[in-house]
Amino acid sequence: MPIATVNPATGETLHTFDPLGAEEIERRIALARTAFEQHRATDPATRSRLLNRAADLLNADEDRIARVMTTEMGKPVAAARAEAAKCAKAMRWYAQHAAELLADEHPSGADIRDSGAARVAVRYRPLGVVLAVMPWNFPLWQVVRFAAPALMAGNTGLLKHASNVPQTALYLEDLFRRAGFPEGCFQTLLVGSGAVEGILRDGRVAAATLTGSEPAGRSVAAVAGDEVKHTVLELGGSDPFLVMPSADLDRAAATAVTARVQNNGQSCIAAKRFIVHTDVHDAFCERFTAGMRALVLGDPMDESVQVGPLATEQGRADLEELVNDALEHGARALCGGGRPTSTDRSANLDKGWYYEPTVLTGVDDRMRIHREEAFGPVATVYRVPDLPAAIAVANDSPFGLSSNVWTRDEDEMALCARDIEAGGVFFNGMTASHPALPFGGVKRSGYGRELSAHGIREFCNITTLWYGPGH
């Protein structure tokens, strides 16, 4: 795949970039290692000041970088501005809390005395150079939620971003440089996926983090395993959205629409499988389908547009295959089900990679979409007789990223909290990531955690300090 900005609303190639050669990759890895020796020695207050400065710069740049993101991957420009603001918020959160999250721990008591130590401590020390392999769907947020904690912990970063968002990737390097981080602390590597293995095998690279597809995660994990290097993987998701009879149906249906089409439906934590109790199935479907049908589809630079194009032509083709397979095996489209036709309002829909917001019913395990992630504005709805059946459908997936449950019954909440196989269970609300809360999944959704204290400690050497008698 070429490294290029291709506007998904028009299919037009706007900028192309030459990939870095071997000599420049070597120079940048060496620079990252040198920067680590300098950066690891800085105190938390200095790092906090630099990260707060980066947040200030990002806030000032919100409109400009939002338009770049929208041009490169098609998200509505209002959502792109919100993404930039969220990144600045996360930077400030880590700037404020990192020192306490990484403070030495001092275990005490009879067990410590039994170890023969006069005193002990647990210290969180940075690992070194971390390679980040990141996707295009949240081209700022996915990177910042790694970079902010990693830099605050004293690590340095090398970013291999998706090849269709090169301008966003270059902006991130420039942002941290302008904020005053030492040269080489955060660098963008404009390289293809074929270069990742060599970079990860380099002895100066200590660890890797990847957000992306399951095949990409398998590849990086295999190389890292061979090199015995730590990894964090956040992969696909096909999140369930359970609706029980006690739910507030109006709120549940309205939230379901947002949860399914956020980021044009291209989000790992977007709700994708809507599992509804038979007593409220028809009422929910009526509300949900009406909401999906009413969405404004069009030019993502238009402030009133709610759903833009898919990011790539191949992504739309993949989505079409899933939907067509389901329809051929007996599923029914309550709305959508194909490419939109142009209207007077959006005369160029046929030029971009648009797909109609779609609701499918009658989905079963013969259909690919039952098992595979639908990365676009397509929802599947299941009818179930009770909560145990709903949980069984929710868990009948290779993925386990997050989940949503709509019920006002405390016993039902307790059962879901115990039994749903996911990294998160959100009750009566939409799954979202927040810097104070751990984020990640189970099963084929990956391993490790981002954000919160867990995220900043992922790329730390958790070190035991043991002091013998006399100290």
Coordinates of C-alpha atoms in Angstrom, one line a residue:
M1 CA 0.0 0.0 0.0
P2 CA 1.5 3.4 -1.0
I3 CA 2.1 6.0 1.7
A4 CA -0.4 8.6 0.6
T5 CA -3.3 10.9 1.5
V6 CA -6.3 9.7 -0.6
N7 CA -9.5 11.6 0.1
P8 CA -12.1 8.9 0.8
A9 CA -14.9 11.4 0.0
T10 CA -13.7 11.7 -3.6
G11 CA -11.1 9.0 -4.2
E12 CA -8.6 11.6 -5.2
T13 CA -4.9 11.1 -4.3
L14 CA -3.7 14.4 -2.8
H15 CA -0.2 13.7 -1.5
T16 CA 2.3 10.9 -1.8
F17 CA 5.3 10.2 0.3
D18 CA 8.5 8.2 -0.3
P19 CA 9.1 5.6 2.4
L20 CA 12.2 5.9 4.5
G21 CA 15.3 4.0 3.4
A22 CA 17.4 1.7 5.5
E23 CA 20.0 4.3 6.3
E24 CA 17.4 6.8 7.6
I25 CA 15.6 4.1 9.7
E26 CA 18.9 3.2 11.3
R27 CA 19.6 6.9 12.1
R28 CA 16.2 7.3 13.7
I29 CA 16.4 4.2 15.8
A30 CA 19.8 5.3 17.0
L31 CA 18.5 8.8 17.8
A32 CA 15.5 7.3 19.8
R33 CA 17.9 5.2 21.9
T34 CA 20.1 8.3 22.6
A35 CA 17.1 10.3 23.4
F36 CA 16.0 7.7 25.9
E37 CA 19.2 8.0 27.9
Q38 CA 18.5 11.7 28.2
H39 CA 14.7 11.6 28.7
R40 CA 14.8 8.8 31.3
A41 CA 16.9 11.1 33.5
T42 CA 14.4 13.9 33.5
D43 CA 12.1 14.4 36.6
P44 CA 8.3 14.0 36.5
A45 CA 7.8 17.7 36.8
T46 CA 9.8 18.4 33.6
R47 CA 7.9 15.7 31.7
S48 CA 4.6 17.1 32.9
R49 CA 5.5 20.6 31.8
L50 CA 6.4 19.3 28.3
L51 CA 3.2 17.2 28.0
N52 CA 1.0 20.1 29.1
R53 CA 2.7 22.2 26.5
A54 CA 1.9 19.6 23.9
A55 CA -1.7 19.7 25.0
D56 CA -1.9 23.5 24.7
L57 CA -0.4 23.3 21.2
L58 CA -2.9 20.6 20.2
N59 CA -5.8 22.7 21.5
A60 CA -4.6 25.6 19.4
D61 CA -4.3 23.3 16.3
E62 CA -7.7 21.6 16.7
D63 CA -9.4 22.9 13.6
R64 CA -6.4 22.5 11.4
I65 CA -5.5 18.9 12.4
A66 CA -9.2 18.0 12.4
R67 CA -9.5 18.9 8.7
V68 CA -6.3 16.9 8.0
M69 CA -7.8 13.8 9.7
T70 CA -11.1 14.2 7.8
T71 CA -9.3 14.6 4.5
E72 CA -7.2 11.5 5.2
M73 CA -9.8 9.0 6.6
G74 CA -13.2 10.6 6.2
K75 CA -14.6 11.0 9.8
P76 CA -17.0 13.9 10.1
V77 CA -15.0 17.1 10.9
A78 CA -16.9 17.8 14.1
A79 CA -15.9 14.3 15.4
A80 CA -12.3 15.0 14.3
R81 CA -12.2 18.2 16.4
A82 CA -13.6 16.2 19.3
E83 CA -10.9 13.6 18.9
A84 CA -8.2 16.3 19.0
A85 CA -9.8 17.8 22.2
K86 CA -9.9 14.3 23.8
C87 CA -6.2 13.8 23.1
A88 CA -5.3 17.1 24.8
K89 CA -7.4 16.1 27.8
A90 CA -5.6 12.7 28.0
M91 CA -2.2 14.5 27.9
R92 CA -3.2 16.7 30.8
W93 CA -4.5 13.8 32.8
Y94 CA -1.2 11.9 32.5
A95 CA 0.8 15.1 33.1
Q96 CA -1.2 15.6 36.3
H97 CA -1.2 11.9 37.6
A98 CA 1.9 10.2 36.2
A99 CA 4.1 11.0 39.2
E100 CA 1.7 9.4 41.7
L101 CA 1.0 6.4 39.4
L102 CA 4.7 5.7 39.1
A103 CA 5.7 6.5 42.7
D104 CA 7.8 4.0 44.5
E105 CA 5.7 1.5 46.5
H106 CA 7.0 0.5 50.0
P107 CA 5.6 -2.9 51.1
S108 CA 5.8 -3.6 54.8
G109 CA 4.8 -6.0 57.4
A110 CA 5.6 -9.6 58.5
D111 CA 6.0 -10.9 55.0
I112 CA 8.7 -8.3 54.2
R113 CA 10.5 -9.0 57.5
D114 CA 10.4 -12.7 56.6
S115 CA 12.3 -12.0 53.4
G116 CA 15.3 -10.9 55.4
A117 CA 15.1 -7.3 54.1
A118 CA 15.4 -4.3 56.3
R119 CA 13.2 -2.5 53.8
V120 CA 12.0 -3.0 50.2
A121 CA 10.6 -0.9 47.4
V122 CA 8.9 -1.4 44.1
R123 CA 10.0 1.0 41.4
Y124 CA 8.6 1.6 37.9
R125 CA 11.4 2.2 35.5
P126 CA 11.1 2.9 31.8
L127 CA 11.8 0.1 29.3
G128 CA 13.4 2.2 26.5
V129 CA 12.4 2.6 22.9
V130 CA 8.8 1.5 22.2
L131 CA 7.6 0.8 18.6
A132 CA 3.9 1.8 18.1
V133 CA 2.1 0.3 15.1
M134 CA -1.1 2.3 14.8
P135 CA -4.3 2.3 12.7
W136 CA -6.1 5.0 10.7
N137 CA -9.5 5.0 12.3
F138 CA -8.6 7.3 15.3
P139 CA -5.3 8.6 13.9
L140 CA -4.6 11.0 16.8
W141 CA -6.3 9.3 19.7
Q142 CA -4.8 5.8 19.2
V143 CA -1.3 7.3 19.2
V144 CA -1.8 9.7 22.0
R145 CA -3.2 7.1 24.4
F146 CA 0.1 5.3 24.0
A147 CA 2.4 8.2 23.7
A148 CA 1.3 10.3 26.6
P149 CA 1.8 7.6 29.3
A150 CA 4.9 6.2 27.6
L151 CA 6.7 9.6 27.4
M152 CA 5.6 10.4 31.0
A153 CA 7.2 7.1 32.1
G154 CA 10.5 8.1 30.5
N155 CA 10.3 6.0 27.4
T156 CA 10.8 7.2 23.8
G157 CA 8.6 6.3 20.9
L158 CA 8.8 5.3 17.2
L159 CA 5.5 5.6 15.4
K160 CA 4.7 3.4 12.4
H161 CA 1.3 4.8 11.5
A162 CA -1.2 3.5 8.9
S163 CA -0.1 4.3 5.4
N164 CA -3.2 6.3 4.5
V165 CA -2.7 8.9 7.3
P166 CA 0.8 10.2 6.7
Q167 CA 0.1 13.9 7.3
T168 CA -1.5 13.1 10.7
A169 CA 1.5 11.0 11.6
L170 CA 4.0 13.7 10.7
Y171 CA 1.9 16.2 12.7
L172 CA 2.3 14.1 15.8
E173 CA 6.1 14.1 15.5
D174 CA 6.1 17.9 15.0
L175 CA 3.7 18.4 17.9
F176 CA 6.0 16.7 20.5
R177 CA 9.1 18.5 19.0
R178 CA 7.4 21.9 19.3
A179 CA 6.4 21.1 22.9
G180 CA 10.1 20.8 23.7
F181 CA 10.7 17.1 24.2
P182 CA 14.3 16.2 23.5
E183 CA 15.1 15.5 19.9
G184 CA 14.3 11.9 19.1
C185 CA 11.8 11.3 21.9
F186 CA 9.0 10.8 19.5
Q187 CA 9.6 10.1 15.8
T188 CA 7.3 9.1 12.9
L189 CA 8.6 6.4 10.6
L190 CA 7.0 6.7 7.1
V191 CA 7.5 3.0 6.2
G192 CA 5.4 0.2 4.9
S193 CA 4.3 -2.8 6.9
G194 CA 7.2 -4.8 5.5
A195 CA 9.7 -2.8 7.5
V196 CA 8.1 -3.5 10.9
E197 CA 9.8 -6.8 11.5
G198 CA 13.3 -5.4 11.0
I199 CA 12.6 -2.5 13.3
L200 CA 11.1 -4.7 16.0
R201 CA 14.0 -7.1 15.9
D202 CA 16.5 -4.3 16.4
G203 CA 18.1 -4.7 19.8
R204 CA 17.6 -1.1 20.6
V205 CA 13.9 -1.4 20.4
A206 CA 12.6 -2.7 23.8
A207 CA 8.9 -3.3 23.2
A208 CA 5.9 -2.7 20.9
T209 CA 2.3 -1.8 21.0
L210 CA -0.2 -2.4 18.2
T211 CA -3.7 -1.3 17.6
G212 CA -5.2 -2.9 14.5
S213 CA -6.4 -6.0 12.8
E214 CA -6.0 -9.5 14.1
P215 CA -3.6 -10.5 11.3
A216 CA -1.4 -7.5 12.1
G217 CA -1.5 -8.4 15.8
R218 CA -0.5 -12.0 15.1
S219 CA 2.4 -10.9 13.0
V220 CA 3.8 -8.4 15.5
A221 CA 3.2 -10.8 18.4
A222 CA 5.1 -13.6 16.6
V223 CA 8.2 -11.4 16.0
A224 CA 8.1 -10.0 19.5
G225 CA 7.7 -13.4 20.9
D226 CA 10.7 -14.7 19.0
E227 CA 12.7 -11.7 20.3
V228 CA 11.2 -12.0 23.8
K229 CA 10.0 -8.5 23.8
H230 CA 6.9 -7.1 25.6
T231 CA 3.8 -6.2 23.6
V232 CA 0.4 -4.8 24.1
L233 CA -2.2 -5.6 21.5
E234 CA -5.6 -4.0 21.0
L235 CA -7.2 -5.8 18.0
G236 CA -10.7 -6.2 16.6
G237 CA -14.0 -6.1 18.3
S238 CA -17.6 -7.1 17.6
D239 CA -19.2 -5.6 20.8
P240 CA -22.6 -6.9 21.9
F241 CA -25.3 -4.4 23.0
L242 CA -27.9 -6.2 25.2
V243 CA -31.4 -4.8 25.7
M244 CA -33.6 -6.3 28.4
P245 CA -37.3 -5.6 29.1
S246 CA -36.6 -3.1 31.9
A247 CA -34.4 -0.9 29.7
D248 CA -35.3 2.7 28.8
L249 CA -36.0 1.9 25.2
D250 CA -35.9 5.4 23.9
R251 CA -32.5 6.0 25.4
A252 CA -31.2 2.6 24.5
A253 CA -32.2 3.0 20.8
A254 CA -30.9 6.5 20.5
T255 CA -27.6 5.4 22.1
A256 CA -27.5 2.3 19.9
V257 CA -27.5 4.5 16.8
T258 CA -24.5 6.6 18.0
A259 CA -22.7 3.5 19.3
R260 CA -23.0 1.8 15.9
V261 CA -22.1 4.7 13.6
Q262 CA -19.5 6.6 15.6
N263 CA -16.5 7.2 13.3
N264 CA -18.6 6.1 10.3
G265 CA -18.9 2.7 12.1
Q266 CA -15.2 2.1 11.9
S267 CA -14.4 1.7 15.6
C268 CA -13.2 -1.5 17.4
I269 CA -15.4 -0.6 20.4
A270 CA -18.5 0.4 18.4
A271 CA -21.5 -1.7 19.3
K272 CA -22.1 -4.1 16.4
R273 CA -24.3 -6.9 17.6
F274 CA -27.6 -5.8 19.1
I275 CA -29.1 -8.7 21.2
V276 CA -32.6 -7.9 22.2
H277 CA -35.1 -9.7 24.5
T278 CA -38.1 -10.8 22.6
D279 CA -40.5 -8.8 24.7
V280 CA -39.0 -5.5 23.5
H281 CA -37.4 -6.7 20.2
D282 CA -40.0 -5.2 17.8
A283 CA -40.3 -1.9 19.7
F284 CA -36.5 -1.5 19.9
C285 CA -36.0 -2.4 16.2
E286 CA -38.6 0.2 15.2
R287 CA -36.8 3.0 17.1
F288 CA -33.3 1.8 16.2
T289 CA -34.1 1.5 12.5
A290 CA -35.8 4.9 12.4
G291 CA -32.7 6.5 14.0
M292 CA -30.3 4.8 11.5
R293 CA -32.5 5.8 8.5
A294 CA -32.6 9.4 9.7
L295 CA -28.8 9.8 9.8
V296 CA -27.3 12.5 7.5
L297 CA -24.8 10.9 5.1
G298 CA -22.5 13.0 3.0
D299 CA -19.4 15.2 2.7
P300 CA -17.6 14.9 6.1
M301 CA -16.4 18.5 5.9
D302 CA -20.1 19.5 6.2
E303 CA -20.7 20.3 9.9
S304 CA -24.2 18.8 9.7
V305 CA -23.1 15.4 8.3
Q306 CA -23.2 12.5 10.8
V307 CA -21.8 9.7 8.6
G308 CA -19.1 10.1 6.1
P309 CA -17.4 7.7 3.7
L310 CA -15.4 4.6 4.7
A311 CA -11.7 5.2 4.9
T312 CA -10.7 3.0 2.0
E313 CA -12.1 1.5 -1.1
Q314 CA -11.1 -2.0 0.1
G315 CA -12.8 -1.4 3.4
R316 CA -16.1 -0.8 1.7
A317 CA -15.6 -3.8 -0.5
D318 CA -15.0 -6.0 2.6
L319 CA -18.2 -4.6 4.2
E320 CA -20.2 -5.2 1.1
E321 CA -19.1 -8.9 1.0
L322 CA -20.2 -9.4 4.6
V323 CA -23.6 -7.8 4.1
N324 CA -24.2 -9.6 0.8
D325 CA -23.3 -12.9 2.3
A326 CA -25.8 -12.4 5.1
L327 CA -28.6 -11.4 2.7
E328 CA -27.9 -14.4 0.5
H329 CA -28.2 -16.7 3.6
G330 CA -31.6 -15.2 4.6
A331 CA -30.9 -12.1 6.6
R332 CA -33.2 -9.1 6.0
A333 CA -32.2 -5.4 5.8
L334 CA -34.6 -3.2 7.7
C335 CA -32.8 -0.2 6.2
G336 CA -29.7 0.3 4.0
G337 CA -27.9 -2.7 2.6
G338 CA -25.8 -1.1 -0.1
R339 CA -24.2 2.0 -1.6
P340 CA -26.2 5.2 -1.4
T341 CA -27.4 7.0 -4.5
S342 CA -26.6 10.7 -4.9
T343 CA -29.1 13.3 -4.0
D344 CA -29.3 17.0 -4.5
R345 CA -27.8 17.6 -1.1
S346 CA -24.8 15.3 -1.6
A347 CA -24.2 15.1 -5.3
N348 CA -20.9 13.3 -5.0
L349 CA -21.7 10.3 -3.0
D350 CA -21.0 8.1 -6.0
K351 CA -17.4 9.4 -6.1
G352 CA -16.5 8.5 -2.5
W353 CA -16.5 5.3 -0.5
Y354 CA -19.9 5.6 1.1
Y355 CA -22.1 2.9 2.5
E356 CA -25.7 3.3 3.8
P357 CA -26.4 2.9 7.5
T358 CA -27.8 -0.6 7.6
V359 CA -29.7 -2.8 10.1
L360 CA -29.8 -6.5 9.5
T361 CA -32.1 -9.0 11.2
G362 CA -32.4 -12.8 10.9
V363 CA -28.6 -13.2 11.3
D364 CA -27.4 -16.7 12.3
D365 CA -24.2 -18.7 12.6
R366 CA -24.3 -19.6 8.9
M367 CA -23.4 -16.0 8.0
R368 CA -19.9 -14.6 8.0
I369 CA -21.0 -11.4 9.7
H370 CA -22.0 -13.5 12.8
R371 CA -18.3 -14.2 13.4
E372 CA -16.4 -11.4 11.6
E373 CA -16.2 -7.8 12.5
A374 CA -18.3 -5.4 10.4
F375 CA -16.1 -2.3 10.1
G376 CA -18.7 0.2 8.9
P377 CA -22.2 1.4 9.7
V378 CA -23.8 -2.0 9.7
A379 CA -25.7 -3.4 12.7
T380 CA -27.0 -6.9 13.3
V381 CA -30.0 -7.5 15.5
Y382 CA -30.7 -10.8 17.4
R383 CA -33.9 -11.8 19.1
V384 CA -33.4 -13.8 22.4
P385 CA -35.9 -15.3 24.9
D386 CA -34.0 -14.3 28.2
L387 CA -30.8 -13.0 29.7
P388 CA -28.9 -16.3 29.7
A389 CA -29.5 -16.6 26.0
A390 CA -28.4 -13.0 25.5
I391 CA -25.2 -13.7 27.3
A392 CA -24.6 -16.8 25.2
V393 CA -25.0 -14.9 22.0
A394 CA -22.8 -12.1 23.3
N395 CA -20.0 -14.6 24.1
D396 CA -20.4 -16.5 20.8
S397 CA -17.7 -14.4 19.2
P398 CA -13.9 -14.7 18.8
F399 CA -13.7 -11.1 20.1
G400 CA -14.0 -9.7 23.6
L401 CA -13.2 -6.0 23.6
S402 CA -16.2 -4.3 25.3
S403 CA -19.9 -4.7 25.8
N404 CA -23.1 -2.7 26.5
V405 CA -26.0 -3.8 28.7
W406 CA -29.3 -2.0 29.0
T407 CA -31.3 -3.1 32.1
R408 CA -32.5 -1.6 35.3
D409 CA -32.5 -4.9 37.1
E410 CA -29.6 -5.2 39.6
D411 CA -29.6 -9.0 39.4
E412 CA -29.2 -8.9 35.7
M413 CA -26.4 -6.4 36.0
A414 CA -24.6 -8.7 38.4
L415 CA -25.0 -11.7 36.1
C416 CA -23.6 -9.7 33.1
A417 CA -20.7 -8.4 35.1
R418 CA -19.8 -12.0 36.1
D419 CA -20.4 -13.7 32.8
I420 CA -19.8 -11.5 29.7
E421 CA -16.4 -12.2 28.2
A422 CA -15.1 -8.7 27.5
G423 CA -12.6 -6.2 28.8
G424 CA -15.4 -3.8 29.7
V425 CA -19.1 -4.0 30.6
F426 CA -21.0 -0.7 30.3
F427 CA -24.4 -0.5 31.8
N428 CA -27.0 1.8 30.4
G429 CA -24.5 3.8 28.4
M430 CA -22.2 3.6 25.5
T431 CA -18.7 2.1 25.6
A432 CA -16.1 4.9 25.6
S433 CA -12.4 5.2 26.5
H434 CA -11.3 7.6 29.2
P435 CA -7.7 8.2 30.5
A436 CA -8.6 7.2 34.0
L437 CA -10.1 3.8 33.0
P438 CA -8.2 0.7 31.8
F439 CA -8.9 -0.2 28.2
G440 CA -8.3 -3.5 26.4
G441 CA -9.8 -6.9 25.6
V442 CA -9.7 -10.6 25.9
K443 CA -9.8 -13.5 23.4
R444 CA -8.8 -12.3 19.9
S445 CA -9.3 -8.7 20.9
G446 CA -5.8 -8.8 22.2
Y447 CA -4.1 -8.5 25.6
G448 CA -2.5 -5.9 27.9
R449 CA -4.2 -2.6 28.8
E450 CA -4.0 1.0 27.7
L451 CA -4.8 4.1 29.7
S452 CA -5.1 4.5 33.6
A453 CA -2.4 3.3 35.9
H454 CA -2.4 -0.1 34.1
G455 CA -1.5 1.6 30.8
I456 CA 1.4 3.7 32.0
R457 CA 2.9 0.7 33.8
E458 CA 2.7 -1.6 30.7
F459 CA 6.0 -0.2 29.4
C460 CA 7.8 -0.1 32.7
N461 CA 10.3 -2.4 34.2
I462 CA 8.6 -3.2 37.6
T463 CA 11.7 -3.5 39.7
T464 CA 12.1 -4.9 43.2
L465 CA 14.6 -3.0 45.4
W466 CA 15.7 -5.1 48.4
Y467 CA 17.9 -3.6 51.2
G468 CA 19.6 -5.9 53.6
P469 CA 20.1 -5.4 57.4
G470 CA 21.8 -2.1 58.3
H471 CA 19.7 0.0 56.0

